[in-house]
XYZ file of C-alpha atoms in Angstrom:
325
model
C 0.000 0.000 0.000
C 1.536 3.631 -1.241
C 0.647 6.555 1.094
C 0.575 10.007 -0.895
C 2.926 8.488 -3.597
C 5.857 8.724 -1.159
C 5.809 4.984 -1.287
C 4.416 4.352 2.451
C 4.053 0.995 2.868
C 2.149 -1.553 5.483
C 1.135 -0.890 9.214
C 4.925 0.635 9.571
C 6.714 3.633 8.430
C 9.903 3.502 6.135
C 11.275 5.870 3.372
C 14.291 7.211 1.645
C 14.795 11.158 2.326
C 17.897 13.549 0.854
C 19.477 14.647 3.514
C 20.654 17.945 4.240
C 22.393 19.879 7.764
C 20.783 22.025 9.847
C 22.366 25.360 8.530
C 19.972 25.173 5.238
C 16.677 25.821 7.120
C 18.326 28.293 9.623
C 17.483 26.084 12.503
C 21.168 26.575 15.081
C 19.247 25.183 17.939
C 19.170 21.762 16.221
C 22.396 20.665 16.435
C 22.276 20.649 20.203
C 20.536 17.173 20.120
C 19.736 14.250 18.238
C 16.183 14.976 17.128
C 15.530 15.855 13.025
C 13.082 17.843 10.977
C 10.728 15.677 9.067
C 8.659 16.670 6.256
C 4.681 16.846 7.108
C 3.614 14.090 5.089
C 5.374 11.681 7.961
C 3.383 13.211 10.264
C 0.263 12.222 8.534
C 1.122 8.700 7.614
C 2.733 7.846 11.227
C -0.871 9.364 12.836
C -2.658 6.800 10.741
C -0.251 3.759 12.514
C -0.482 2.452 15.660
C 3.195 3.569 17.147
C 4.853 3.801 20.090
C 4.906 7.358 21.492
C 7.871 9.154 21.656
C 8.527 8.966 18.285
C 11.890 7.183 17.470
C 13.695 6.266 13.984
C 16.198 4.417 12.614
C 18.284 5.809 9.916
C 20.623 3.609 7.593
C 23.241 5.084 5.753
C 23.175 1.907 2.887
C 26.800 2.888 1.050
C 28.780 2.329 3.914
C 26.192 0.322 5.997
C 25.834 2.714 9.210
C 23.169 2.906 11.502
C 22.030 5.205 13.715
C 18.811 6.360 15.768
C 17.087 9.493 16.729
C 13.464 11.595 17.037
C 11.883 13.799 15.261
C 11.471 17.858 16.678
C 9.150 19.015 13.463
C 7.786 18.118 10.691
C 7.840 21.227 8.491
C 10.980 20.461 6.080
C 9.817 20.459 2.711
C 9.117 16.951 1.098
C 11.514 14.544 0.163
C 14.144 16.269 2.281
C 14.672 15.713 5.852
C 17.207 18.143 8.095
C 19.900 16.501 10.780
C 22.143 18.342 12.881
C 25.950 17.957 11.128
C 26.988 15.879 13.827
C 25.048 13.272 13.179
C 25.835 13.465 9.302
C 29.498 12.993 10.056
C 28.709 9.985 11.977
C 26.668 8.126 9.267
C 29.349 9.843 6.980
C 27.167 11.561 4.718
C 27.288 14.502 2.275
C 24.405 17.362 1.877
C 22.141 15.844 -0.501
C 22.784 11.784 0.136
C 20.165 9.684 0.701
C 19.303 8.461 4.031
C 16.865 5.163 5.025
C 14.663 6.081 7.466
C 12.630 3.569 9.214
C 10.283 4.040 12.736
C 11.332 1.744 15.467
C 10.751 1.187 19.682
C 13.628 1.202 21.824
C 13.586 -0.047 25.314
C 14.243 2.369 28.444
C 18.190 2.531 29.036
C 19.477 1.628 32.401
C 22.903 2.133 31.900
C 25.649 4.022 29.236
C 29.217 4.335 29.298
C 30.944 7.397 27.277
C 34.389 8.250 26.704
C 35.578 11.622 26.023
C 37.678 12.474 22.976
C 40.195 15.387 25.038
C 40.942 15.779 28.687
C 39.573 19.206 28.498
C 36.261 18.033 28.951
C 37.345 17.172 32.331
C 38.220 20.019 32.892
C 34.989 21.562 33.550
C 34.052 22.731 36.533
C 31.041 20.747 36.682
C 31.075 18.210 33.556
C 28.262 15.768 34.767
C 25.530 18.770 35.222
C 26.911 19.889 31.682
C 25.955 16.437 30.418
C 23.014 16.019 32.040
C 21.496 19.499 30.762
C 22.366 18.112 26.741
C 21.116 14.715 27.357
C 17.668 16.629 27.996
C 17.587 17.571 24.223
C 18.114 13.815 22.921
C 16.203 11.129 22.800
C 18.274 7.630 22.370
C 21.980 6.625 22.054
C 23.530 3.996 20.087
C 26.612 2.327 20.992
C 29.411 3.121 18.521
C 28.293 6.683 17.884
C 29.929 9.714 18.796
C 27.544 12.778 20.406
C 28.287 16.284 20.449
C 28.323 18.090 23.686
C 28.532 22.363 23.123
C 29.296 24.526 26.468
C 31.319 28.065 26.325
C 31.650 28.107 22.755
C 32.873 25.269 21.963
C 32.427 21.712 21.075
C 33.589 18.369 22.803
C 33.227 14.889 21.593
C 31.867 12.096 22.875
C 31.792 8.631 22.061
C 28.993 5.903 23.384
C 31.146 3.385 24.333
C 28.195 0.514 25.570
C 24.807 1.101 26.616
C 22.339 -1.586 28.459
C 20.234 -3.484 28.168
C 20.793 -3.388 23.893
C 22.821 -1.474 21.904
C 20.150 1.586 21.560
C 18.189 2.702 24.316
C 15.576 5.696 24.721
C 16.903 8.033 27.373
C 13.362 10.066 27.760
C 11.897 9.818 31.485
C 14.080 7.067 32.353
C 16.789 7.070 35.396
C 20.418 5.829 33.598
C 23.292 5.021 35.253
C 25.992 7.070 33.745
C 29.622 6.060 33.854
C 32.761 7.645 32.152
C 35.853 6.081 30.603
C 39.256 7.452 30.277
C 39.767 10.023 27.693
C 41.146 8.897 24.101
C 44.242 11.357 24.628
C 44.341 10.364 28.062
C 47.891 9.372 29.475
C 48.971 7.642 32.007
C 51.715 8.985 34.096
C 55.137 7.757 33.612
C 56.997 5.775 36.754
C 59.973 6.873 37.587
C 62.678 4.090 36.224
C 65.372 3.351 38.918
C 68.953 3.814 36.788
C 70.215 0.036 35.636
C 73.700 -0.796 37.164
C 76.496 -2.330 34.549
C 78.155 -5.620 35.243
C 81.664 -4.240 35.907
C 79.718 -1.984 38.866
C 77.245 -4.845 40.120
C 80.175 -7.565 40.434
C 82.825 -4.721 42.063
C 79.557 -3.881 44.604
C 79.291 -8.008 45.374
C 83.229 -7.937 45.870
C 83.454 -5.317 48.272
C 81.873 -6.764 51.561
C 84.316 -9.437 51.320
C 87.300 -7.014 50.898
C 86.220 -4.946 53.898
C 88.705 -5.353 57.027
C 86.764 -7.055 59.829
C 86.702 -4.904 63.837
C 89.740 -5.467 66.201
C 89.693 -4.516 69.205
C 92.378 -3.170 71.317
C 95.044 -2.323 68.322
C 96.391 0.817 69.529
C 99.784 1.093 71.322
C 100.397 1.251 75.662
C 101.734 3.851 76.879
C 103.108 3.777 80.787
C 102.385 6.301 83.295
C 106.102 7.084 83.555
C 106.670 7.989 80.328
C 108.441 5.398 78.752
C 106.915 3.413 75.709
C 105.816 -0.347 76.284
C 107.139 -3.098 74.611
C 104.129 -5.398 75.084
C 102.101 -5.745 72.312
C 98.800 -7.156 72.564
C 97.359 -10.287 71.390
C 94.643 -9.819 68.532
C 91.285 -11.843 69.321
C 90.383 -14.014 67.242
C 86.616 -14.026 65.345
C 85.356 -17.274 67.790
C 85.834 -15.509 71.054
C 82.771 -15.128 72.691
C 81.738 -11.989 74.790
C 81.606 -14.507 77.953
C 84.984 -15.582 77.807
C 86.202 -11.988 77.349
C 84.475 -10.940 80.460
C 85.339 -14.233 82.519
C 88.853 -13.765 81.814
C 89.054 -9.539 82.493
C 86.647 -10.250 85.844
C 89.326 -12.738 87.243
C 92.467 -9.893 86.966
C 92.882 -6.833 88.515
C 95.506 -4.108 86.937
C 97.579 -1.529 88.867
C 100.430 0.309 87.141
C 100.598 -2.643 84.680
C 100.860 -5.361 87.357
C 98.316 -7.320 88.605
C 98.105 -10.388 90.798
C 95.820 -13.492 89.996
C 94.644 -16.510 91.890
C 95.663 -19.811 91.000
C 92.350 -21.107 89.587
C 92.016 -17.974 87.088
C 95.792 -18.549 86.022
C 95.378 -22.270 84.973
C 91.748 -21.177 83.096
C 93.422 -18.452 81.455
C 96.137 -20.242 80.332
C 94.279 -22.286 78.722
C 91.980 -19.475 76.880
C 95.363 -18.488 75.955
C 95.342 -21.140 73.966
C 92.776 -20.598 72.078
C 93.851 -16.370 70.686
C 91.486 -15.030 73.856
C 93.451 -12.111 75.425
C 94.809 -12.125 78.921
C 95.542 -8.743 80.849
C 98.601 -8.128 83.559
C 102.140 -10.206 83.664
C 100.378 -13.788 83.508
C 99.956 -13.038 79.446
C 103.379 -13.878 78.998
C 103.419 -17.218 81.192
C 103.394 -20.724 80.287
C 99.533 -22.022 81.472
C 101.312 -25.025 82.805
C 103.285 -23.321 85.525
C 101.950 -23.337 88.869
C 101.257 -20.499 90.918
C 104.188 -21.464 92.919
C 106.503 -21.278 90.185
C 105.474 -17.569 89.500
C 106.183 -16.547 93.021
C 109.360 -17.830 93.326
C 110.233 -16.016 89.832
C 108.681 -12.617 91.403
C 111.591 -12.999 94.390
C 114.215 -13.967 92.232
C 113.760 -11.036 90.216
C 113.044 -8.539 93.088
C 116.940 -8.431 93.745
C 117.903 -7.109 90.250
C 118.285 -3.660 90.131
C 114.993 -1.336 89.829
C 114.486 0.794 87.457
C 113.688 4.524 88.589
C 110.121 5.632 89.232
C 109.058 8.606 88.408
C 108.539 11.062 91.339
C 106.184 13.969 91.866
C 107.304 17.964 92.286
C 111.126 16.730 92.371
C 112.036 19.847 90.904
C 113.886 23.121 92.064
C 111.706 25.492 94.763
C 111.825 29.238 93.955
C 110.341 32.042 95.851
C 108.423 34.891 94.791
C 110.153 37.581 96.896
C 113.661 38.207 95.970
């Protein structure tokens, strides 16, 4: 059945329209949505069928096989020609003057939609979701794959519909969505800081040097006697299995005065024997055989007192003078 000569046919509406931008019927406010300007014999032949109010289309784009949806604002465009805002032409890549396939269709309620800005300067807004919702009031569905056009302070930002539930086009009017944004297209992501690689010469001389490092010794410096004169004795260095206890055992059983010391018989024979073993012994038994008795050492002591004594040194021994002549 023909409708008008327009070729209408059965209880739905399709037909093939030039298309031309908004700019040719001096319409600006157009391109702020999604909605087109349809001529009035539409109008009559979509009163006659039984559709689904609002009024939503599909349009086909049959060179390059794109598809898209929208409404309709008016139907006052003269016929044979519909008018589209220029967005929506360069998404269905189309030229003034192509021919569009437009086709009446119901879309179900959309619950959810994700977009994806094309520049960070979107973001940059001081309030970017009220922005959004105030243009989403002036369309009527969204398709996933298509790119919207959002226009605030003079200028324009892109917008892509990256997925939209429950289909792939959903009617937006009187419906609560979910909206949720993806990163930006010239969004990056900021660089970690990479820690400087070491060469092999510098990672095998670093694994070398804790091994090369001299290990602590304790007591290394040289005596020095309250009279003056320089000491011969040089001390034993301990060795790296001497334990803090025997250190202390063997200092707690000596006493020094003036570099001597005396020391009981037990202490000698256990010291003598730590002897053995590099710990270090303080006072005149360092230099004695562990196997001599204390009996032995005292009869050395008296042997030795006899010898002649070496001068000690003696306080204020020098000349007296007066202050009055």
């Amino acid at each position: 059945m023909y409708f008008d000569g327009y070729g209408y046919r059965g209880t739905s509406f399709e037909q093939r329209y030039q298309c031309f931008s908004a700019s040719f019927i001096d319409k600006p406010h157009v391109e702020t949505g999604d909605r087109i300007i349809m001529p009035p014999s539409a109008l009559d032949r979509l009163a006659s069928l039984q559709i689904d109010y609002p009024m939503l289309f599909e349009f086909r784009n049959d060179a390059v096989e794109r598809v898209s949806h929208c409404g309709v604002l008016e139907f006052v465009a003269e016929e044979g020609m519909i008018y589209m805002p220029y967005w929506m032409m360069e998404n269905m890549l189309l030229q003034e003057g192509d021919l569009v396939h437009v086709k009446n269709v119901t879309l179900p309620k959309g619950t959810y939609v994700k977009l994806q800005p094309h520049t960070k300067d979107f973001l940059d807004i001081s309030n970017p979701k009220a922005i959004l919702e105030t243009t989403l009031r002036n369309f009527s569905c969204l398709t996933t794959g298509d790119s919207i056009m959002v226009a605030y302070n003079n200028k324009k930002y892109y917008i892509d519909i990256v997925e939209t539930r429950p289909s792939n086009a959903i009617s937006i009017i009187e419906t609560d969505c979910e909206v949720d944004f993806a990163p930006p297209l010239d969004y990056k992501e900021p660089e970690k800081p990479v820690a400087p690689t070491k060469g092999k010469e510098q990672a095998v001389a670093e694994a070398i040097e804790p091994e090369a490092e001299p290990k602590f010794v304790a007591f290394t410096g040289t005596g020095r006697r309250l009279d003056g004169k320089s000491s011969n004795y040089q001390p034993q260095p301990i060795s790296s299995a001497a334990r803090p206890s025997d250190v202390k055992q063997s200092g707690g059983s000596s006493s020094s005065r003036y570099g001597h010391s005396q020391q009981s018989a037990g202490s000698s024979s256990v010291n003598g024997t730590r002897r053995s073993h590099g710990k270090l012994v303080f006072g005149q038994n360092a230099h004695r055989n562990p196997k001599e008795s204390p009996k032995e050492a005292s009869k050395e002591s008296k042997q030795e007192q006899p010898g002649k004594e070496e001068p000690k040194f003696q306080a204020f021994s020098g000349k007296r003078y007066k202050l009055s002549k």
